[in-house]
Short mmCIF file of C-alpha atoms in Angstrom, two decimals:
data_model
loop_
_atom_site.label_atom_id
_atom_site.label_comp_id
_atom_site.label_asym_id
_atom_site.label_seq_id
_atom_site.Cartn_x
_atom_site.Cartn_y
_atom_site.Cartn_z
CA MET Q 1 -40.12 -59.58 49.45
CA SER Q 2 -38.46 -62.65 47.94
CA TYR Q 3 -39.40 -66.21 48.77
CA VAL Q 4 -37.17 -69.23 48.32
CA VAL Q 5 -38.95 -72.50 47.66
CA ASP Q 6 -36.84 -75.57 48.45
CA ARG Q 7 -37.73 -78.16 45.81
CA ARG Q 8 -34.85 -80.51 46.48
CA LEU Q 9 -35.74 -84.15 46.91
CA ASN Q 10 -35.39 -85.57 50.37
CA GLY Q 11 -32.52 -87.87 49.44
CA LYS Q 12 -31.44 -90.27 52.20
CA ASN Q 13 -33.80 -88.49 54.60
CA LYS Q 14 -31.42 -85.54 54.95
CA SER Q 15 -34.32 -83.25 55.75
CA THR Q 16 -35.78 -85.47 58.45
CA VAL Q 17 -34.65 -83.22 61.30
CA ASN Q 18 -36.15 -80.12 59.69
CA ARG Q 19 -39.37 -81.99 58.94
CA GLN Q 20 -39.66 -83.24 62.51
CA ARG Q 21 -39.11 -79.70 63.77
CA PHE Q 22 -41.81 -78.44 61.42
CA LEU Q 23 -44.25 -81.15 62.56
CA ARG Q 24 -43.63 -80.28 66.21
CA ARG Q 25 -44.23 -76.60 65.54
CA TYR Q 26 -47.61 -77.18 63.87
CA ARG Q 27 -48.59 -80.10 66.05
CA ASP Q 28 -52.03 -78.68 66.97
CA HIS Q 29 -53.00 -78.03 63.34
CA ILE Q 30 -51.93 -81.51 62.28
CA LYS Q 31 -53.71 -83.24 65.16
CA LYS Q 32 -56.94 -81.41 64.33
CA ALA Q 33 -56.61 -82.34 60.65
CA VAL Q 34 -55.93 -85.97 61.56
CA SER Q 35 -58.95 -86.04 63.87
CA ASP Q 36 -61.20 -84.68 61.10
CA ALA Q 37 -59.75 -87.15 58.60
CA VAL Q 38 -60.37 -90.16 60.83
CA ASN Q 39 -64.02 -89.22 61.26
CA ASN Q 40 -64.60 -88.74 57.54
CA ARG Q 41 -62.87 -91.83 56.16
CA SER Q 42 -64.22 -95.27 55.42
CA ILE Q 43 -63.56 -98.32 57.57
CA THR Q 44 -60.68 -99.66 55.48
CA ASP Q 45 -59.08 -96.30 54.70
CA VAL Q 46 -58.02 -95.18 58.15
CA GLU Q 47 -54.27 -95.62 57.85
CA ARG Q 48 -53.60 -93.58 54.68
CA GLY Q 49 -51.63 -90.34 54.75
CA GLU Q 50 -53.36 -86.97 54.80
CA LYS Q 51 -53.03 -83.54 53.23
CA ILE Q 52 -52.71 -80.87 55.90
CA SER Q 53 -53.69 -77.23 55.30
CA ILE Q 54 -52.31 -74.52 57.58
CA PRO Q 55 -53.72 -70.98 57.33
CA THR Q 56 -51.21 -68.48 56.04
CA ARG Q 57 -51.60 -66.28 59.07
CA ASP Q 58 -50.34 -69.12 61.28
CA ILE Q 59 -47.09 -69.73 59.39
CA SER Q 60 -45.92 -66.12 59.52
CA GLU Q 61 -42.93 -65.68 61.77
CA PRO Q 62 -42.52 -62.78 64.19
CA VAL Q 63 -40.06 -60.11 63.03
CA PHE Q 64 -38.67 -56.91 64.47
CA HIS Q 65 -39.39 -53.84 62.38
CA HIS Q 66 -40.06 -50.16 62.68
CA GLY Q 67 -43.58 -48.99 63.33
CA ARG Q 68 -45.66 -47.09 60.82
CA GLY Q 69 -45.08 -43.81 62.59
CA GLY Q 70 -47.38 -40.81 62.56
CA ARG Q 71 -50.87 -40.63 64.03
CA ASN Q 72 -53.07 -43.73 63.74
CA GLU Q 73 -56.66 -44.39 64.64
CA ARG Q 74 -57.54 -47.85 65.85
CA VAL Q 75 -60.63 -49.53 67.23
CA HIS Q 76 -60.02 -51.21 70.58
CA PRO Q 77 -62.56 -53.27 72.49
CA GLY Q 78 -64.32 -51.49 75.30
CA ASN Q 79 -64.11 -47.91 74.03
CA LYS Q 80 -66.95 -45.39 74.28
CA GLU Q 81 -68.01 -45.36 70.62
CA PHE Q 82 -68.32 -49.09 69.87
CA THR Q 83 -69.91 -51.98 71.69
CA ALA Q 84 -70.07 -55.73 71.00
CA GLY Q 85 -72.10 -56.51 67.90
CA ASP Q 86 -71.52 -53.20 66.10
CA ARG Q 87 -70.87 -53.47 62.37
CA ILE Q 88 -67.92 -51.51 61.05
CA PRO Q 89 -67.90 -50.54 57.36
CA ARG Q 90 -65.24 -52.06 55.15
CA PRO Q 91 -62.26 -49.72 54.81
CA GLN Q 92 -61.87 -47.83 51.55
CA GLY Q 93 -59.50 -49.21 48.97
CA GLY Q 94 -60.15 -52.90 49.56
CA GLY Q 95 -57.63 -54.97 51.49
CA GLY Q 96 -60.19 -57.12 53.24
CA GLY Q 97 -60.31 -60.10 50.95
CA GLY Q 98 -63.14 -62.57 50.88
CA GLY Q 99 -61.38 -65.84 50.21
CA ALA Q 100 -59.16 -68.07 52.20
CA GLY Q 101 -56.06 -66.42 50.82
CA GLU Q 102 -54.32 -63.64 52.60
CA GLY Q 103 -54.33 -60.16 51.14
CA ALA Q 104 -56.64 -61.00 48.22
CA SER Q 105 -57.73 -57.81 46.50
CA ASP Q 106 -59.61 -56.67 43.42
CA GLN Q 107 -56.32 -57.06 41.52
CA GLY Q 108 -56.44 -60.81 42.23
CA GLU Q 109 -53.23 -60.93 44.25
CA GLY Q 110 -53.06 -62.95 47.42
CA MET Q 111 -51.61 -66.01 49.07
CA ASP Q 112 -53.14 -69.45 49.55
CA ASP Q 113 -52.97 -71.46 52.71
CA PHE Q 114 -49.87 -73.60 53.14
CA VAL Q 115 -50.65 -77.20 52.22
CA PHE Q 116 -48.40 -80.21 52.70
CA GLN Q 117 -48.73 -83.96 52.77
CA ILE Q 118 -47.92 -86.12 55.77
CA THR Q 119 -46.98 -89.73 55.26
CA GLN Q 120 -48.85 -92.78 56.48
CA GLU Q 121 -46.38 -93.22 59.33
CA GLU Q 122 -46.72 -89.61 60.42
CA PHE Q 123 -50.50 -89.83 60.14
CA LEU Q 124 -50.59 -92.84 62.47
CA ASP Q 125 -48.14 -91.18 64.86
CA PHE Q 126 -50.45 -88.21 65.29
CA MET Q 127 -53.56 -90.38 65.33
CA PHE Q 128 -52.33 -92.40 68.32
CA ASP Q 129 -50.35 -89.66 70.01
CA ASP Q 130 -50.72 -89.52 73.81
CA LEU Q 131 -52.57 -92.86 73.95
CA GLU Q 132 -51.64 -95.98 75.92
CA LEU Q 133 -52.98 -99.18 77.36
CA PRO Q 134 -53.84 -98.29 80.98
CA ASN Q 135 -52.21 -100.05 83.92
CA LEU Q 136 -49.72 -101.95 81.76
CA VAL Q 137 -47.32 -103.97 83.91
CA LYS Q 138 -44.00 -105.46 82.84
CA ARG Q 139 -43.86 -109.13 83.59
CA GLN Q 140 -40.86 -111.48 83.56
CA LEU Q 141 -41.59 -114.11 80.99
CA SER Q 142 -40.19 -117.58 80.70
CA GLY Q 143 -38.88 -118.26 77.22
CA SER Q 144 -38.26 -114.61 76.47
CA GLU Q 145 -36.29 -114.26 73.24
CA GLU Q 146 -34.62 -110.95 74.06
CA PHE Q 147 -31.75 -110.58 76.49
CA LYS Q 148 -29.56 -107.82 77.80
CA PHE Q 149 -25.95 -108.28 78.91
CA HIS Q 150 -24.93 -107.06 82.35
CA ARG Q 151 -21.42 -106.94 83.86
CA ALA Q 152 -20.91 -109.51 86.60
CA GLY Q 153 -17.30 -109.06 87.78
CA VAL Q 154 -14.26 -110.74 86.19
CA ALA Q 155 -13.41 -114.23 85.06
CA ASN Q 156 -10.22 -116.16 84.17
CA GLU Q 157 -11.58 -117.08 80.74
CA GLY Q 158 -13.22 -115.00 78.11
CA ASN Q 159 -13.01 -113.20 74.81
CA PRO Q 160 -9.72 -111.34 74.11
CA GLY Q 161 -11.79 -108.28 73.33
CA ARG Q 162 -13.03 -108.20 76.95
CA ILE Q 163 -9.63 -108.23 78.73
CA ASN Q 164 -9.72 -106.13 81.87
CA VAL Q 165 -6.32 -104.40 81.69
CA VAL Q 166 -6.37 -102.91 85.17
CA ARG Q 167 -7.37 -106.14 86.90
CA SER Q 168 -4.83 -108.11 84.82
CA LEU Q 169 -1.92 -105.82 85.75
CA ARG Q 170 -3.03 -105.80 89.36
CA ALA Q 171 -3.07 -109.61 89.43
CA ALA Q 172 0.37 -109.77 87.78
CA ASN Q 173 1.81 -107.36 90.34
CA ALA Q 174 0.34 -109.40 93.19
CA ARG Q 175 1.82 -112.61 91.79
CA ARG Q 176 5.28 -111.05 91.40
CA ILE Q 177 5.15 -109.81 95.00
CA ALA Q 178 4.07 -113.21 96.25
CA LEU Q 179 6.74 -115.13 94.32
CA GLY Q 180 9.67 -112.74 94.69
CA GLY Q 181 9.07 -110.86 97.91
CA GLN Q 182 11.24 -113.09 100.11
CA LYS Q 183 14.05 -113.19 97.56
CA ARG Q 184 13.91 -109.44 97.06
CA ARG Q 185 14.09 -108.91 100.81
CA ARG Q 186 17.11 -111.23 101.05
CA LEU Q 187 18.70 -109.44 98.11
CA ARG Q 188 18.41 -106.10 99.89
CA GLU Q 189 19.98 -107.64 103.04
CA CYS Q 190 22.86 -109.09 101.04
CA GLU Q 191 23.45 -105.82 99.22
CA ALA Q 192 23.51 -103.99 102.57
CA GLN Q 193 25.99 -106.46 104.09
CA LEU Q 194 28.16 -106.26 100.97
CA ALA Q 195 28.17 -102.50 101.20
CA GLU Q 196 29.31 -102.69 104.84
CA LEU Q 197 32.12 -105.07 103.93
CA MET Q 198 33.21 -102.96 100.99
CA ALA Q 199 33.43 -99.94 103.29
CA ILE Q 200 36.18 -101.67 105.33
CA ASP Q 201 39.76 -101.17 104.32
CA GLU Q 202 40.80 -103.68 101.70
CA VAL Q 203 43.56 -105.06 103.88
CA LEU Q 204 41.19 -105.80 106.74
CA ARG Q 205 38.24 -106.84 104.46
CA ASP Q 206 36.90 -110.40 104.63
CA HIS Q 207 37.27 -111.34 100.95
CA LYS Q 208 35.78 -114.77 101.47
CA ALA Q 209 32.55 -113.28 102.88
CA VAL Q 210 32.45 -110.74 100.05
CA ALA Q 211 32.70 -113.47 97.45
CA ALA Q 212 29.96 -115.44 99.15
CA LEU Q 213 27.65 -112.41 99.24
CA GLU Q 214 28.34 -111.55 95.58
CA ASP Q 215 27.61 -115.12 94.60
CA GLU Q 216 24.34 -115.14 96.57
CA ILE Q 217 23.32 -111.76 95.08
CA THR Q 218 23.94 -113.10 91.57
CA GLN Q 219 21.81 -116.15 92.26
CA LEU Q 220 18.98 -114.08 93.78
CA GLN Q 221 18.94 -111.68 90.83
CA ALA Q 222 18.84 -114.60 88.40
CA ARG Q 223 15.95 -116.22 90.24
CA LEU Q 224 14.03 -112.93 90.35
CA LYS Q 225 14.45 -112.51 86.60
CA LYS Q 226 12.80 -115.88 86.07
CA VAL Q 227 9.55 -114.62 87.58
CA PRO Q 228 7.51 -113.62 84.47
CA TRP Q 229 6.23 -110.06 84.32
CA LEU Q 230 2.84 -111.21 83.00
CA ASP Q 231 1.57 -114.78 83.12
CA ASP Q 232 -1.48 -116.28 81.45
CA PHE Q 233 -2.87 -116.82 84.91
CA ASP Q 234 -2.84 -113.03 85.49
CA ILE Q 235 -5.12 -112.15 82.56
CA LYS Q 236 -8.65 -111.33 83.66
CA TYR Q 237 -11.71 -110.89 81.47
CA ASN Q 238 -14.82 -108.85 82.01
CA LEU Q 239 -17.64 -111.27 82.72
CA LEU Q 240 -20.97 -110.52 81.04
CA VAL Q 241 -24.10 -112.48 81.87
CA LYS Q 242 -27.40 -112.53 80.00
CA HIS Q 243 -30.58 -111.41 81.67
CA PRO Q 244 -33.95 -111.74 79.96
CA ILE Q 245 -35.63 -108.41 79.26
CA PRO Q 246 -38.99 -108.04 81.04
CA LYS Q 247 -41.69 -107.63 78.43
CA SER Q 248 -45.13 -106.16 78.53
CA LYS Q 249 -47.19 -108.95 77.11
CA ALA Q 250 -50.83 -108.13 76.60
CA VAL Q 251 -53.95 -109.63 75.12
CA MET Q 252 -56.94 -107.57 74.02
CA PHE Q 253 -60.39 -109.15 73.90
CA CYS Q 254 -62.68 -107.49 71.37
CA LEU Q 255 -66.32 -108.27 72.15
CA MET Q 256 -68.83 -107.15 69.53
CA ASP Q 257 -72.60 -107.43 69.69
CA VAL Q 258 -73.97 -108.63 66.33
CA SER Q 259 -77.56 -109.23 67.41
CA GLY Q 260 -80.56 -108.32 65.33
CA SER Q 261 -81.04 -105.01 67.16
CA MET Q 262 -77.67 -103.83 65.82
CA THR Q 263 -78.35 -102.05 62.54
CA GLN Q 264 -75.79 -102.00 59.75
CA ASP Q 265 -74.79 -98.43 60.65
CA THR Q 266 -74.32 -99.44 64.28
CA LYS Q 267 -72.20 -102.41 63.29
CA ASP Q 268 -70.10 -100.22 61.00
CA MET Q 269 -69.42 -97.81 63.87
CA ALA Q 270 -68.46 -100.73 66.11
CA LYS Q 271 -66.12 -102.05 63.41
CA ARG Q 272 -64.51 -98.64 63.00
CA PHE Q 273 -63.87 -98.51 66.72
CA PHE Q 274 -62.25 -101.93 66.71
CA ILE Q 275 -60.18 -101.11 63.62
CA LEU Q 276 -58.82 -98.07 65.43
CA LEU Q 277 -58.06 -100.27 68.43
CA TYR Q 278 -56.41 -102.91 66.25
CA LEU Q 279 -54.18 -100.34 64.49
CA PHE Q 280 -53.29 -98.76 67.83
CA LEU Q 281 -52.16 -102.10 69.27
CA GLN Q 282 -50.24 -103.09 66.16
CA ARG Q 283 -48.38 -99.82 66.03
CA ASN Q 284 -47.59 -99.19 69.68
CA TYR Q 285 -47.08 -102.66 71.19
CA GLU Q 286 -44.93 -105.53 69.94
CA ARG Q 287 -46.27 -108.39 72.00
CA THR Q 288 -49.99 -107.96 71.91
CA GLU Q 289 -52.48 -110.60 70.87
CA VAL Q 290 -56.06 -109.91 69.91
CA VAL Q 291 -58.97 -112.26 70.55
CA PHE Q 292 -62.12 -111.56 68.55
CA ILE Q 293 -65.47 -112.62 70.04
CA ARG Q 294 -68.84 -112.11 68.33
CA HIS Q 295 -72.02 -112.73 70.18
CA HIS Q 296 -75.80 -112.67 69.86
CA THR Q 297 -77.58 -115.25 72.03
CA SER Q 298 -74.37 -117.27 72.03
CA ALA Q 299 -70.76 -116.18 71.76
CA LYS Q 300 -68.05 -117.54 69.52
CA GLU Q 301 -64.36 -116.83 69.14
CA VAL Q 302 -63.67 -116.01 65.50
CA ASP Q 303 -60.79 -114.86 63.35
CA GLU Q 304 -60.33 -111.33 62.06
CA GLN Q 305 -62.15 -112.01 58.78
CA ASP Q 306 -65.28 -113.38 60.47
CA PHE Q 307 -65.22 -110.71 63.13
CA PHE Q 308 -65.48 -107.88 60.63
CA TYR Q 309 -67.35 -109.49 57.74
CA SER Q 310 -69.51 -112.37 59.01
CA ARG Q 311 -73.27 -111.80 58.60
CA GLU Q 312 -74.46 -114.14 61.36
CA THR Q 313 -76.99 -112.54 63.71
CA GLY Q 314 -79.68 -113.42 66.28
CA GLY Q 315 -81.02 -112.41 69.68
CA THR Q 316 -78.98 -110.85 72.46
CA ILE Q 317 -77.43 -112.38 75.56
CA VAL Q 318 -74.40 -110.25 76.40
CA SER Q 319 -73.28 -112.45 79.29
CA SER Q 320 -72.40 -115.21 76.81
CA ALA Q 321 -69.48 -113.10 75.52
CA LEU Q 322 -68.20 -112.38 79.05
CA LYS Q 323 -68.39 -116.08 79.96
CA LEU Q 324 -66.47 -117.04 76.83
CA MET Q 325 -63.83 -114.39 77.58
CA ASP Q 326 -63.40 -115.81 81.08
CA GLU Q 327 -63.02 -119.32 79.66
CA VAL Q 328 -60.40 -118.22 77.13
CA VAL Q 329 -58.44 -116.41 79.85
CA ALA Q 330 -58.48 -119.49 82.06
CA ASP Q 331 -57.43 -121.68 79.13
CA ARG Q 332 -54.69 -119.64 77.43
CA TYR Q 333 -53.84 -116.36 79.16
CA SER Q 334 -52.67 -116.64 82.73
CA PRO Q 335 -53.06 -113.30 84.56
CA GLU Q 336 -49.64 -113.95 86.11
CA GLU Q 337 -48.00 -113.59 82.71
CA TRP Q 338 -50.38 -111.53 80.62
CA ASN Q 339 -51.82 -108.06 80.83
CA ILE Q 340 -55.48 -108.70 80.00
CA TYR Q 341 -57.66 -106.03 78.40
CA GLY Q 342 -61.19 -106.02 77.08
CA ALA Q 343 -63.21 -103.76 74.79
CA GLN Q 344 -66.90 -104.31 74.27
CA ALA Q 345 -69.23 -102.63 71.77
CA SER Q 346 -73.01 -103.01 71.90
CA ASP Q 347 -76.19 -101.05 71.40
CA GLY Q 348 -77.10 -101.91 75.01
CA ASP Q 349 -80.13 -103.97 74.07
CA ASN Q 350 -79.97 -107.13 76.16
CA TRP Q 351 -82.12 -110.08 77.18
CA ASN Q 352 -84.31 -109.69 80.27
CA ASP Q 353 -82.43 -110.03 83.56
CA ASP Q 354 -79.14 -110.69 81.73
CA SER Q 355 -77.73 -107.21 82.41
CA SER Q 356 -77.45 -107.90 86.14
CA VAL Q 357 -75.68 -111.17 85.28
CA CYS Q 358 -73.21 -109.16 83.17
CA ARG Q 359 -72.55 -106.85 86.12
CA ASP Q 360 -71.85 -109.80 88.42
CA LEU Q 361 -69.59 -111.46 85.85
CA MET Q 362 -67.71 -108.22 85.35
CA LEU Q 363 -67.10 -107.74 89.06
CA SER Q 364 -66.38 -111.34 90.00
CA LYS Q 365 -64.70 -112.84 86.92
CA ILE Q 366 -63.47 -110.29 84.41
CA LEU Q 367 -62.12 -107.27 86.28
CA PRO Q 368 -60.14 -109.21 88.94
CA LYS Q 369 -58.08 -110.71 86.10
CA SER Q 370 -57.98 -107.66 83.82
CA GLN Q 371 -55.91 -104.51 83.70
CA TYR Q 372 -58.64 -102.50 82.02
CA PHE Q 373 -62.04 -102.97 80.35
CA ALA Q 374 -63.75 -100.44 78.09
CA TYR Q 375 -67.41 -100.53 77.15
CA ILE Q 376 -68.99 -98.40 74.42
CA GLU Q 377 -72.72 -98.17 73.88
CA ILE Q 378 -73.54 -97.30 70.28
CA THR Q 379 -76.99 -95.81 70.21
CA PRO Q 380 -78.55 -92.38 69.77
CA ARG Q 381 -81.37 -93.36 72.14
CA GLN Q 382 -81.59 -93.36 75.91
CA HIS Q 383 -79.32 -95.67 77.84
CA GLN Q 384 -80.39 -99.29 78.12
CA ALA Q 385 -80.43 -101.57 81.18
CA LEU Q 386 -76.91 -102.82 80.43
CA TRP Q 387 -75.61 -99.26 80.70
CA GLU Q 388 -77.25 -98.82 84.08
CA GLU Q 389 -75.69 -102.02 85.42
CA TYR Q 390 -72.27 -101.19 84.00
CA ALA Q 391 -72.49 -97.73 85.58
CA LYS Q 392 -72.47 -99.47 88.96
CA VAL Q 393 -69.32 -101.32 87.89
CA ALA Q 394 -67.67 -98.06 86.81
CA ASN Q 395 -68.45 -96.47 90.17
CA SER Q 396 -66.90 -99.35 92.10
CA GLN Q 397 -63.92 -99.87 89.76
CA PRO Q 398 -63.07 -96.44 88.28
CA ASP Q 399 -59.48 -97.36 87.42
CA GLY Q 400 -60.20 -100.67 85.75
CA PHE Q 401 -63.47 -99.97 83.95
CA ALA Q 402 -64.59 -97.15 81.65
CA MET Q 403 -67.68 -96.62 79.54
CA GLN Q 404 -68.66 -94.13 76.85
CA GLN Q 405 -71.58 -93.60 74.48
CA ILE Q 406 -71.27 -93.21 70.71
CA LYS Q 407 -74.20 -91.58 68.94
CA THR Q 408 -72.71 -90.81 65.53
CA ALA Q 409 -69.62 -91.76 63.56
CA ALA Q 410 -68.07 -88.43 64.52
CA ASP Q 411 -67.98 -89.60 68.15
CA ILE Q 412 -65.83 -92.68 67.47
CA TYR Q 413 -62.37 -91.12 67.44
CA PRO Q 414 -62.95 -88.71 70.38
CA VAL Q 415 -64.41 -91.58 72.44
CA PHE Q 416 -61.48 -93.81 71.50
CA ARG Q 417 -59.01 -91.14 72.64
CA GLU Q 418 -60.98 -90.64 75.85
CA LEU Q 419 -60.90 -94.34 76.70
CA PHE Q 420 -57.18 -94.80 76.04
CA GLN Q 421 -55.85 -91.36 76.93
CA LYS Q 422 -52.42 -91.46 78.51
CA LYS Q 423 -52.69 -90.58 82.17
CA SER Q 424 -50.12 -88.96 84.37
CA HIS Q 425 -48.25 -91.44 86.56
CA ASP Q 426 -47.09 -88.79 89.01
CA ALA Q 427 -50.21 -89.08 91.13
#
């Protein structure tokens, strides 16, 4: 069998359609490879491309061919001679192969798995495939910079490129009827009378009346010719008006616990979660702002650099972060204009009696103004008091609040997908 390897460069993206078709066909393999890659990479190396390996057996295409013919003996499940767990000796003459390649034999001939490289853009597409911000609502914004033109009838002034030919000719015809209808009617009467007179014998004909009718007909025809076929007043233009495009404007509050109970590994897992969230927002939504809040016994709004790299720590009062979030919302992000989201990462260790305060704040202040709030508890231990209180919130607000536990770094990406999984809107 001959194989043709296409080594042409992808000049001007001429192979884009074929590549997209290939990516759709092996979508499950690529998504699994991307999921494994995200879990194994460092914090700052999430958005690089990836090398994808597809087993050879999965890229073979079905073909029609003749069977082997003759008598064949095969082992089928459920027969009388073999049961589950039986070991069958390797067939004589090799052919089994012990490596990853297909058909490897003692002669060293075989075929490796098919390996190809996906780009950074394709990697991010698969990484955030089927994810969305829940309950996103389009809101009409004042000062929107994007508009869309809609037809709004016709106007007497406009761009020559927007002349409405049909309406212009219709207006011209109406004007000609209005200006010349009476004259045209009189012309028909005169022509009829002239015809009657001309039918009379020439000796008995009233030549004076004939001359008068011919003179009136000439004048009427001249006056009708002066009515223009198309006047500037007749020209109509398609009228287009601008309407602002409703935009989905959202703000995401990232609340991270940096108290002393958070170990460096726990903080790294929290940072990886927020980096995934940050990349997801940057890639999928144009108008999304991110507010970073760090907290221990007190909360502080910080920039991206401090949020990920500051070393400040202390005790734990989680409610301080929720109070600060509520203050920032009241100060800068009106719920009438903004879709408000929150994501909180903590090990669950909280100050005495503060967890119930967090539950009350969540129910009375945060969730009534928010579209969605996600809480992740990063700890391999048993759930803390904060988890128990938040569980009550999740039971009362299942659509607006979600919570998950992360025990190891391998749980970050699956938990992230679970929290922001696209849901069917048919229900």
